GROMACS .gro file of C-alpha atoms in nm:
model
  391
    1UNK     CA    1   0.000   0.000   0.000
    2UNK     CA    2   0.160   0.353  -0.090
    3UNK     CA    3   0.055   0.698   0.079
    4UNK     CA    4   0.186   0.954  -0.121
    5UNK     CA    5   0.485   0.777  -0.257
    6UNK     CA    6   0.512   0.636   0.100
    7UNK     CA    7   0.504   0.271   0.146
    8UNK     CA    8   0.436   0.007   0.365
    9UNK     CA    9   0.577  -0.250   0.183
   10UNK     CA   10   0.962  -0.281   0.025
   11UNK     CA   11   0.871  -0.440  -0.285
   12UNK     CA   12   0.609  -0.166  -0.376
   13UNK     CA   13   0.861   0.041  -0.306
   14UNK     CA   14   1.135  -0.086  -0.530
   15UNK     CA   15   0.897  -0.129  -0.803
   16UNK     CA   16   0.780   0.214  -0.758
   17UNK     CA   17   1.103   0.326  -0.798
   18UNK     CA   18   1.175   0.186  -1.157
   19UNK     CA   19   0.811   0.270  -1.245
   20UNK     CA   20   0.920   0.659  -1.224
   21UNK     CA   21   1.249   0.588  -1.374
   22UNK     CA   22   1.079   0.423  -1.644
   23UNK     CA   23   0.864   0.708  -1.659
   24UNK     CA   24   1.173   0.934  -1.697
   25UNK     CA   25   1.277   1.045  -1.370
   26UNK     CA   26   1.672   1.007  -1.285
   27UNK     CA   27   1.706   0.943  -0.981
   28UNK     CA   28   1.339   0.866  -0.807
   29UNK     CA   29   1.314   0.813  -0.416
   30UNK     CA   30   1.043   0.643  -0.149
   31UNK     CA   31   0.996   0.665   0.176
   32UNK     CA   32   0.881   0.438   0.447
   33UNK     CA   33   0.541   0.464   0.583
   34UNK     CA   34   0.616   0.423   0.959
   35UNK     CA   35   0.269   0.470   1.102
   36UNK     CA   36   0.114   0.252   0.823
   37UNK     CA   37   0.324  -0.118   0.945
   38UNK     CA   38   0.079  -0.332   1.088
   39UNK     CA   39   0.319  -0.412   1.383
   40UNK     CA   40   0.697  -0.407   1.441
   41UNK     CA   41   0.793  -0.730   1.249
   42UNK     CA   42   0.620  -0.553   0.946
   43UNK     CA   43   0.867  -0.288   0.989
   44UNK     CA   44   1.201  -0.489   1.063
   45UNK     CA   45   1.085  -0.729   0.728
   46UNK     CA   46   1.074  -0.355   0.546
   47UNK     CA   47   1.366  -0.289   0.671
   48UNK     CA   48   1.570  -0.569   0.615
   49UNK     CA   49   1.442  -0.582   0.236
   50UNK     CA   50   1.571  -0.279   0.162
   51UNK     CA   51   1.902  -0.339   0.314
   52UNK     CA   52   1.945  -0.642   0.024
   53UNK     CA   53   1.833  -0.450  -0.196
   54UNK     CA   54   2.104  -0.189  -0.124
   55UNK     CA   55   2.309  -0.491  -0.113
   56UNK     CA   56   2.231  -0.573  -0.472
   57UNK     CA   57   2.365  -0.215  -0.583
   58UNK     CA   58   2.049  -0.105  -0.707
   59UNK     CA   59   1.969   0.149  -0.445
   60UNK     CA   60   2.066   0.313  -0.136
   61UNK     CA   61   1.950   0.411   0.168
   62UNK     CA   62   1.935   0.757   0.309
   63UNK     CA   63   1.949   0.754   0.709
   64UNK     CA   64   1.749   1.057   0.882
   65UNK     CA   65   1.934   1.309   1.147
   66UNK     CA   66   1.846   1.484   1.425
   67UNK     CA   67   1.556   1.353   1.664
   68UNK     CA   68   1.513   1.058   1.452
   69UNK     CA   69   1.910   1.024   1.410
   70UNK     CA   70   1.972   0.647   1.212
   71UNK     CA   71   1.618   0.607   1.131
   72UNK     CA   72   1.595   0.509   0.749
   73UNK     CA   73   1.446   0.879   0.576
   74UNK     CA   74   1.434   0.773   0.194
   75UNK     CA   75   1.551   0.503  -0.032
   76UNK     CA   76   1.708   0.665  -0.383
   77UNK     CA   77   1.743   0.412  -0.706
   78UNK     CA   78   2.156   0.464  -0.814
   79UNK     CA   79   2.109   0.192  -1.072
   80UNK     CA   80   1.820   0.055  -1.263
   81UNK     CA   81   1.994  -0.217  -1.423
   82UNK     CA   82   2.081  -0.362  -1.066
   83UNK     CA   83   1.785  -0.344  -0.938
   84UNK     CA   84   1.591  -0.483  -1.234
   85UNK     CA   85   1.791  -0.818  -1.174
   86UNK     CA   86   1.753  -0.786  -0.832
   87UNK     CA   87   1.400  -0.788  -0.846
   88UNK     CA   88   1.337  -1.065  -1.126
   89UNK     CA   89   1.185  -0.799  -1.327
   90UNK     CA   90   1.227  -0.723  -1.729
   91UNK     CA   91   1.305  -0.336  -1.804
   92UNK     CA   92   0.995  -0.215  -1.993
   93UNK     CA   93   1.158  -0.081  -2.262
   94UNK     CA   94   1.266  -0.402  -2.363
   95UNK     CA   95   0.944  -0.508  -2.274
   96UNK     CA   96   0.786  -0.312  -2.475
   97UNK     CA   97   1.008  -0.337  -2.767
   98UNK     CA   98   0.890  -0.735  -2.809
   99UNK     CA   99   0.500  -0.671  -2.696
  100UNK     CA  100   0.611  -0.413  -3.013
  101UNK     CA  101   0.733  -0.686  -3.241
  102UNK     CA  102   0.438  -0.906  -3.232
  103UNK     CA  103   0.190  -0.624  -3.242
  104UNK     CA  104   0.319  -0.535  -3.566
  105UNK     CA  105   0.496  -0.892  -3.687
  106UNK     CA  106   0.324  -1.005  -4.037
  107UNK     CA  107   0.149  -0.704  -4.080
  108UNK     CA  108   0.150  -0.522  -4.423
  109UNK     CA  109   0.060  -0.163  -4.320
  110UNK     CA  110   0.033   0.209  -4.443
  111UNK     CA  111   0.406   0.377  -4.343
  112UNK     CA  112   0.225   0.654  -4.136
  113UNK     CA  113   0.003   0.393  -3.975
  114UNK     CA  114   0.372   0.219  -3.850
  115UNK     CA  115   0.491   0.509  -3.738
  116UNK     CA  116   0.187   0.585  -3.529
  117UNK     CA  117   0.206   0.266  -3.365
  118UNK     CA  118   0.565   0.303  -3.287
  119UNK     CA  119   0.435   0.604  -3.084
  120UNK     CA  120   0.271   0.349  -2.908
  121UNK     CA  121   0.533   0.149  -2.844
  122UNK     CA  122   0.757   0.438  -2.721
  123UNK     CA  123   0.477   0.514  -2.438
  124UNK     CA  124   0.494   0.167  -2.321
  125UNK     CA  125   0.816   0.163  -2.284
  126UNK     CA  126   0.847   0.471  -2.047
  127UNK     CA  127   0.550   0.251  -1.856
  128UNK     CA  128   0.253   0.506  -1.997
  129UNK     CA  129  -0.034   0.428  -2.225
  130UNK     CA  130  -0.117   0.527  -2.596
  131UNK     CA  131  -0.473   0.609  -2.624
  132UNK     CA  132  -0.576   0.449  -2.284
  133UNK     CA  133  -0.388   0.098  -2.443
  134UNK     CA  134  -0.100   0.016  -2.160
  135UNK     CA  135   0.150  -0.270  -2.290
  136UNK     CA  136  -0.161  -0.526  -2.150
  137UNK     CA  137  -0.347  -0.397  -2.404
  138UNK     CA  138  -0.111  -0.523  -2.716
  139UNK     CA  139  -0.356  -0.719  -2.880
  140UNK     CA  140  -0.642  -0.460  -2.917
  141UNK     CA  141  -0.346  -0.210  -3.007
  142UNK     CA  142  -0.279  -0.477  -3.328
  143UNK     CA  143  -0.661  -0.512  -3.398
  144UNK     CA  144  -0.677  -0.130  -3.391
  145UNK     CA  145  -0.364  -0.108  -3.661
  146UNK     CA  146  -0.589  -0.356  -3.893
  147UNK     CA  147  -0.847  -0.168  -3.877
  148UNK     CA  148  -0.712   0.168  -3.956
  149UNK     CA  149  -0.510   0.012  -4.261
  150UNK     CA  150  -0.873  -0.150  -4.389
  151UNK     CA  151  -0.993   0.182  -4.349
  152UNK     CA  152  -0.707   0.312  -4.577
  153UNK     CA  153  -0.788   0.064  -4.798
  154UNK     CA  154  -1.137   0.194  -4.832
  155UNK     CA  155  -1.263  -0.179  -4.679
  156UNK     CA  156  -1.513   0.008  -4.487
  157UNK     CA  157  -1.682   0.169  -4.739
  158UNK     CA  158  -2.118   0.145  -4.695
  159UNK     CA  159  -2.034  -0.096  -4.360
  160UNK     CA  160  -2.193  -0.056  -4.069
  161UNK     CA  161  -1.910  -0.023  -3.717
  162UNK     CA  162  -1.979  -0.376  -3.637
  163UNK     CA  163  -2.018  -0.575  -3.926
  164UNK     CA  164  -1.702  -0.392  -4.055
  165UNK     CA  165  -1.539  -0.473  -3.755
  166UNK     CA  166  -1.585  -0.824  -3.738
  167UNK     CA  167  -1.518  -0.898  -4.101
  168UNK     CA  168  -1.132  -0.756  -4.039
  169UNK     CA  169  -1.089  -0.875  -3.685
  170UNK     CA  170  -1.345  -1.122  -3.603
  171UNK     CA  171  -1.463  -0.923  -3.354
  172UNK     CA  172  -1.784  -0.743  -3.388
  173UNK     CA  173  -1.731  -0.473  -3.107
  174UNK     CA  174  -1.373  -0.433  -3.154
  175UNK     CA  175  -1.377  -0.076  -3.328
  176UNK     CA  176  -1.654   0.049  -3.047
  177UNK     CA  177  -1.413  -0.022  -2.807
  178UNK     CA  178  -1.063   0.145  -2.987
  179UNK     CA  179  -1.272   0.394  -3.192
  180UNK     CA  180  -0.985   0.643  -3.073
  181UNK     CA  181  -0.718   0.510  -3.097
  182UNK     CA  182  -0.822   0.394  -3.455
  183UNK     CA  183  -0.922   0.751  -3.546
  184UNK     CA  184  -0.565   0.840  -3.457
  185UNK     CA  185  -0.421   0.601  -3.652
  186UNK     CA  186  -0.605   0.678  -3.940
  187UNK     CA  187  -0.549   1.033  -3.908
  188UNK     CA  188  -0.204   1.005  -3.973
  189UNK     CA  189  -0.259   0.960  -4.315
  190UNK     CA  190  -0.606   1.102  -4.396
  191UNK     CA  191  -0.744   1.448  -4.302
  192UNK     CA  192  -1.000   1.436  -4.053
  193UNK     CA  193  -1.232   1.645  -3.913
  194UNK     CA  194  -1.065   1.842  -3.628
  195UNK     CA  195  -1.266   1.867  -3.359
  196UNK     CA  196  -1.528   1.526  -3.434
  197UNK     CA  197  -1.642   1.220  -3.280
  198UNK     CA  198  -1.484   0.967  -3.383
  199UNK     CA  199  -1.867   0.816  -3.556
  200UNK     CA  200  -1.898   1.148  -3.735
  201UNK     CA  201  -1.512   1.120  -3.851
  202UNK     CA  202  -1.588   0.767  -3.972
  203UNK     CA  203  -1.917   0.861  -4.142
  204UNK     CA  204  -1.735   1.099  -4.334
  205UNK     CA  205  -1.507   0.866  -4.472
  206UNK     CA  206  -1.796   0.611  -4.552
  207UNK     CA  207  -1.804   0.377  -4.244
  208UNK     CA  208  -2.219   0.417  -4.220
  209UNK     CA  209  -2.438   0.193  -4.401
  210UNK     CA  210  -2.736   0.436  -4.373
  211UNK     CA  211  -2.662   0.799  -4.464
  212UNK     CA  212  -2.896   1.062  -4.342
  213UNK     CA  213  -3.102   1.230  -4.594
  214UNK     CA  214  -3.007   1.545  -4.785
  215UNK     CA  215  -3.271   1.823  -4.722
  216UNK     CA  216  -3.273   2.059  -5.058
  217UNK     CA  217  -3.458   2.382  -5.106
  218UNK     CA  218  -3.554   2.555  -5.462
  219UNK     CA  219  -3.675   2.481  -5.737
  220UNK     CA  220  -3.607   2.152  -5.916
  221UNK     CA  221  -3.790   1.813  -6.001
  222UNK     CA  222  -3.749   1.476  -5.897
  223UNK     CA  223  -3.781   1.187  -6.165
  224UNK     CA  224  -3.888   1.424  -6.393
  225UNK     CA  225  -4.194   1.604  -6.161
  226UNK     CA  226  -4.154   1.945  -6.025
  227UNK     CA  227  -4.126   1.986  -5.624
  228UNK     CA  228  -4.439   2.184  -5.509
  229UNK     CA  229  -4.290   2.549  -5.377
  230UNK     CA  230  -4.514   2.529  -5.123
  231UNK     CA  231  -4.228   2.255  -4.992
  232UNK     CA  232  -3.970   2.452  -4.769
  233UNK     CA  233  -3.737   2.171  -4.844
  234UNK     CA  234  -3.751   1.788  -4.954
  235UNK     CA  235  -3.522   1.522  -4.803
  236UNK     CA  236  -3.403   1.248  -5.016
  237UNK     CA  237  -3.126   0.965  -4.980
  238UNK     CA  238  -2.830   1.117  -5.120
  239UNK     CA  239  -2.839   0.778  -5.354
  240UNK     CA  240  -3.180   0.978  -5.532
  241UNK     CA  241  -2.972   1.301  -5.644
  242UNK     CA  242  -2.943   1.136  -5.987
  243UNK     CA  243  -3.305   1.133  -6.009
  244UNK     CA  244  -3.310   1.558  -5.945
  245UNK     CA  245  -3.331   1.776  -6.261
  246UNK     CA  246  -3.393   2.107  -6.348
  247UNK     CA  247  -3.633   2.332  -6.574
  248UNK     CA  248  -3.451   2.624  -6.490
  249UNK     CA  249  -3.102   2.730  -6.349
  250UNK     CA  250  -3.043   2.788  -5.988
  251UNK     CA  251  -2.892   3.130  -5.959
  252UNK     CA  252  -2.659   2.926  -5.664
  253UNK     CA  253  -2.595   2.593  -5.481
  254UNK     CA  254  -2.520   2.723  -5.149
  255UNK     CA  255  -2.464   2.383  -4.858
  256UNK     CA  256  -2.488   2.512  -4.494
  257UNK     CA  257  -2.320   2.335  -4.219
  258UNK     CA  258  -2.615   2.400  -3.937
  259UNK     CA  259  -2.949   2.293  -3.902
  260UNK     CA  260  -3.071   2.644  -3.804
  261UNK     CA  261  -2.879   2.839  -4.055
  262UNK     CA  262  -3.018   2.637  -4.321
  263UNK     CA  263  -3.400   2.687  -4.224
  264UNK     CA  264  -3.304   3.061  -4.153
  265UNK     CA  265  -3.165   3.109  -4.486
  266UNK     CA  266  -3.500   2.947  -4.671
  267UNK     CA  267  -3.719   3.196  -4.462
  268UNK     CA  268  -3.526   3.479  -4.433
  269UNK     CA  269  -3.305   3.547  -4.737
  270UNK     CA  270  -3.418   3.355  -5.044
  271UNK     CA  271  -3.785   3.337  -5.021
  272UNK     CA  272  -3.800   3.316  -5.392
  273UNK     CA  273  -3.611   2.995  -5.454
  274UNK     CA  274  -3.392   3.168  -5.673
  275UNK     CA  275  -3.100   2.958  -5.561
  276UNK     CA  276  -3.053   2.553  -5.457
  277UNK     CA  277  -2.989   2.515  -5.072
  278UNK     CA  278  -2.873   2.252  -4.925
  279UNK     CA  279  -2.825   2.107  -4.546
  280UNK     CA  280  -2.546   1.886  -4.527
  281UNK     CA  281  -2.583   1.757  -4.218
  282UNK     CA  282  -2.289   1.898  -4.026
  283UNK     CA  283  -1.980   1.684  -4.170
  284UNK     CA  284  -2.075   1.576  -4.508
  285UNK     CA  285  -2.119   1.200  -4.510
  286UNK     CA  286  -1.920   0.988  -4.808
  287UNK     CA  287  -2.294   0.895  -4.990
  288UNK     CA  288  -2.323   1.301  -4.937
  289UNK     CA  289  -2.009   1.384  -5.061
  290UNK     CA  290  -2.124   1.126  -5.388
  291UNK     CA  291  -2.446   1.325  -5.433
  292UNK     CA  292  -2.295   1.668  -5.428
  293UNK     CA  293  -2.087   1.549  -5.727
  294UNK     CA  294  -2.366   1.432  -5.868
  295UNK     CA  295  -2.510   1.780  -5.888
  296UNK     CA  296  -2.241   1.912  -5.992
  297UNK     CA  297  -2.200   1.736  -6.272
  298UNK     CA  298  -2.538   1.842  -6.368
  299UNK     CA  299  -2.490   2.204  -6.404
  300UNK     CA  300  -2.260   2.417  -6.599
  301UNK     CA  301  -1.965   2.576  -6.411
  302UNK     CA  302  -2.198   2.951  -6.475
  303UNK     CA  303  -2.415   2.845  -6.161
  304UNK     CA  304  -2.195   2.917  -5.882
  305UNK     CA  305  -2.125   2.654  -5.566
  306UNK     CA  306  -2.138   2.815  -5.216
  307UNK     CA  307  -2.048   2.668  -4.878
  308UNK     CA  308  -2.181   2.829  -4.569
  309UNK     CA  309  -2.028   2.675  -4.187
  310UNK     CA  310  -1.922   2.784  -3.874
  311UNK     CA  311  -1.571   2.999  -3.901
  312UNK     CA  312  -1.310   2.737  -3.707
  313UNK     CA  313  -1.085   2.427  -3.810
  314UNK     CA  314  -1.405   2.156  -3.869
  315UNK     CA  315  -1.559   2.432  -4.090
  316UNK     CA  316  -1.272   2.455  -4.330
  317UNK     CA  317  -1.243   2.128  -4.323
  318UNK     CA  318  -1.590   2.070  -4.376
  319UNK     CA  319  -1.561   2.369  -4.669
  320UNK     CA  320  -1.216   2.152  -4.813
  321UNK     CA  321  -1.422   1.810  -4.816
  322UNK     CA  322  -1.696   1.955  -5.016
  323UNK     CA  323  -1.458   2.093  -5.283
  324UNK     CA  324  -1.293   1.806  -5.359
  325UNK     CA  325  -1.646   1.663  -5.376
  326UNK     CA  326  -1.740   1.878  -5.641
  327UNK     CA  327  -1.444   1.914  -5.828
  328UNK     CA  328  -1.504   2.259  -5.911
  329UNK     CA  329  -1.491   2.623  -5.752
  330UNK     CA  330  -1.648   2.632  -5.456
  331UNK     CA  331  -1.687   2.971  -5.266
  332UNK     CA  332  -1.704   3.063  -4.894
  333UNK     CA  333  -2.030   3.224  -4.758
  334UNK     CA  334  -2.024   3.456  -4.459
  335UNK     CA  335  -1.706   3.306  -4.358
  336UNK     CA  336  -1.391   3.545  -4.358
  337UNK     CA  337  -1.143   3.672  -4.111
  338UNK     CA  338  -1.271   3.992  -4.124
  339UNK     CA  339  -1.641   3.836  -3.989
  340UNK     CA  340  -1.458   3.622  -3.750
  341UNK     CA  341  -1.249   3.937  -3.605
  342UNK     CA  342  -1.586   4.163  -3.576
  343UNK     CA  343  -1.829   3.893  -3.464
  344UNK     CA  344  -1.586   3.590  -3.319
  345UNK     CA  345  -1.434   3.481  -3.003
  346UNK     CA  346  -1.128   3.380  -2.882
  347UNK     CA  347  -1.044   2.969  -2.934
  348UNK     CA  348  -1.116   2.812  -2.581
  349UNK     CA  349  -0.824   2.523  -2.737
  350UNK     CA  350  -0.579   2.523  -2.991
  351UNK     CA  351  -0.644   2.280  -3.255
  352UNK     CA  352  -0.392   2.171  -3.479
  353UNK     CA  353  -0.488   2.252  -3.822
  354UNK     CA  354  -0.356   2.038  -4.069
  355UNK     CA  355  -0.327   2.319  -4.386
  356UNK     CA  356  -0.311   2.038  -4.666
  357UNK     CA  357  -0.346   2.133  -5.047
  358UNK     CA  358  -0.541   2.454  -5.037
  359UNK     CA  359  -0.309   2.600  -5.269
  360UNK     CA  360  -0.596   2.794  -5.529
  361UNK     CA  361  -0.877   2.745  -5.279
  362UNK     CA  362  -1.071   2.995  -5.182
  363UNK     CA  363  -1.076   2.891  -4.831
  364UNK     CA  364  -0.733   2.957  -4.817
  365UNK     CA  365  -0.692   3.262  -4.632
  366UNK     CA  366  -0.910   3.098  -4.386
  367UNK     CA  367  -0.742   2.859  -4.326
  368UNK     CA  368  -0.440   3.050  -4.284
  369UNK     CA  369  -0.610   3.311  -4.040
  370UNK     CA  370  -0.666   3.018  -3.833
  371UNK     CA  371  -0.332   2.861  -3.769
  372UNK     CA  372  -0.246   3.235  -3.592
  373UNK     CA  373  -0.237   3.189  -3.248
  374UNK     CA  374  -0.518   3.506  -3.196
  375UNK     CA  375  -0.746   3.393  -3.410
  376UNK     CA  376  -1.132   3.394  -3.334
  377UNK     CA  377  -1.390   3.139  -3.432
  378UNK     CA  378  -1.742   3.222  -3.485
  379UNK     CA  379  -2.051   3.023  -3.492
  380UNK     CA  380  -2.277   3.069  -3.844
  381UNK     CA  381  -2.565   3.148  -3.600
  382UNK     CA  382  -2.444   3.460  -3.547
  383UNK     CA  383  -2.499   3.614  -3.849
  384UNK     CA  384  -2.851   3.671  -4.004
  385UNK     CA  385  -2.841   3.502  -4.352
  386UNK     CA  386  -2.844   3.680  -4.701
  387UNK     CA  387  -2.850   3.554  -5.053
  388UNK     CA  388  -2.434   3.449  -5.184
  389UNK     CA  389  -2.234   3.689  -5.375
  390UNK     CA  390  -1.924   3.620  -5.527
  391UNK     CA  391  -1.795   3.957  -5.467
   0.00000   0.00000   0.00000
């Protein structure tokens, strides 16, 4: 039993010892827990347990002065390899290095997925955890490794988490249970949403055998028959966008981020249905990100594309995985730093933003505003809606 690195015990304490040193710390010390020995053999058996260890090399003991003059104060590690034979006990680096070995041994994996797991392996060995997996945990830590690779290799795609997870690891539950350290696996060599669950991440990237339904707003037909106007908006599966048309040209495609925004916009700004608006859903999911080329390739590159989001890291992210989608121009709505600086507030938490190839976008600046370490972020909601402009 230890009480603030005091101890009761000698072998808790030795232990203890190279579990600090382990975890970094030259030259760690305990201390006896006089008032915690049951009786006075407990002490002497302390006591003379220490003095082998001493013995051995691997520490030594630090007597007290004054009123408690020869009374052991502190025992001090001097040498770790000493004591480690002393104790019968295998370093964990080394440990870790062959828990390391068969995590990874046969395994045919992405380069940034290896070195990821290394990271893991270099936690272990100063006696931490990676992800909430300790060196116990080596197994899960190779199941989570398979299935961020089959995830790379697009194995996921229209599977639900546990049928998905079972067909690469025979285990149906096995992603619910390392959904994070997965997602940080795969994040090494996709981009991510910033700030997302780890089920929203996923469902971006296709792991969700049901998409949600696209809501659209203006004025269009589906299979051929005209959407009443009286409709606000329509949902359909995002599998059904090949089945919209149009009589006439949407002035715009503008897709919002929030829920709110979106029904604001309809209400507020384009009464008319002069435009095509879309809600999205929050992060777009991969049947979304399908549909939205779908439109695309239905209209001529005259009718602008719009994106509308909150101004922070997911909403350039969720701007950037849209324009790929499309594979044309796509324009930011009532997102710029000049909004964020006169409306936003200060970041709560720094987010790493990873800038990828916005080289040409024009989300760009955005992007770039927010890497500054006084930027401001800014919800959508705070600014009342109006009809896109590419001026």
């Amino acid at each position: 039993m230890a009480r603030g690195r005091k101890f009761t015990h000698a072998r808790d304490l030795l232990h203890d010892l190279l579990d600090r040193y382990e975890q970094g710390v030259a030259q760690p010390v305990g201390y006896p827990d006089y008032f915690g020995f049951a009786d006075v053999n407990a002490g002497d058996t302390f006591s003379r347990s220490i003095e082998a260890a001493e013995h051995s090399g691997g520490v030594v003991r630090v007597q007290d002065t004054g009123r408690r003059r020869g009374e052991l104060k502190l025992v001090r590690l001097i040498d770790a390899p000493l004591l480690y034979k002393h104790l019968g006990r295998t370093a964990s680096r080394q440990t870790a290095s062959a828990a390391g070995d068969e995590m990874l041994s046969g395994l045919v994996i992405h380069p940034a997925i290896r070195e990821t797991a290394l990271l893991a392996i270099e936690a272990w060995s100063r006696n931490r955890k990676w992800s909430y997996l300790g060196i116990e945990d080596a197994v899960s830590m190779r199941n989570a490794v398979r299935l961020a690779q089959a995830i790379i290799e697009q194995q996921h795609l229209d599977l639900d988490y546990r049928t998905f997870s079972r067909r690469i690891v025979a285990d149906s539950k096995a992603l619910e249970r390392l959904e994070g350290a997965v997602l940080q696996l795969v994040g090494a060599v996709l981009d991510l949403p910033p700030a997302s669950s780890p089920r929203a991440a996923f469902a971006a990237l296709g792991l969700e055998r049901f998409s949600p339904p696209l809501l659209l707003s203006g004025r269009f037909l589906l299979d051929g028959v005209s959407v009443a106007p009286s409709l606000s908006y329509l949902g359909i599966a995002p599998s059904a966008m090949m089945t919209v048309s149009f009589d006439r040209r949407p002035d715009y495609v503008l897709t919002i981020e929030n829920f709110a925004s979106f029904n604001r916009h309809l209400l507020e700004a384009d009464v008319d249905r002069l435009g095509l608006t879309l809600y999205v859903g929050g992060y777009p999911s991969l049947a979304a990100q399908k549909a939205l080329a779908e439109l695309a390739a239905k209209l001529p590159e005259t009718v602008p594309f719009f994106h509308w989001s909150d101004i922070d890291p997911d909403g350039t992210w969720i701007f950037r995985t849209i324009e790929r989608a499309l594979g044309r121009q796509l324009w930011p709505h009532l997102m710029s730093r000049h909004l964020a600086e006169t409306f936003g507030e200060a970041m709560t938490s720094r987010i790493k933003l990873r800038k990828g190839n916005v080289a040409g976008s024009m989300i760009a600046d955005l992007v770039d505003y927010l890497t500054q370490p006084d930027a401001k972020i800014m919800e959508q909601e705070q600014i009342d809606p109006k009809i896109p402009n590419r001026s």
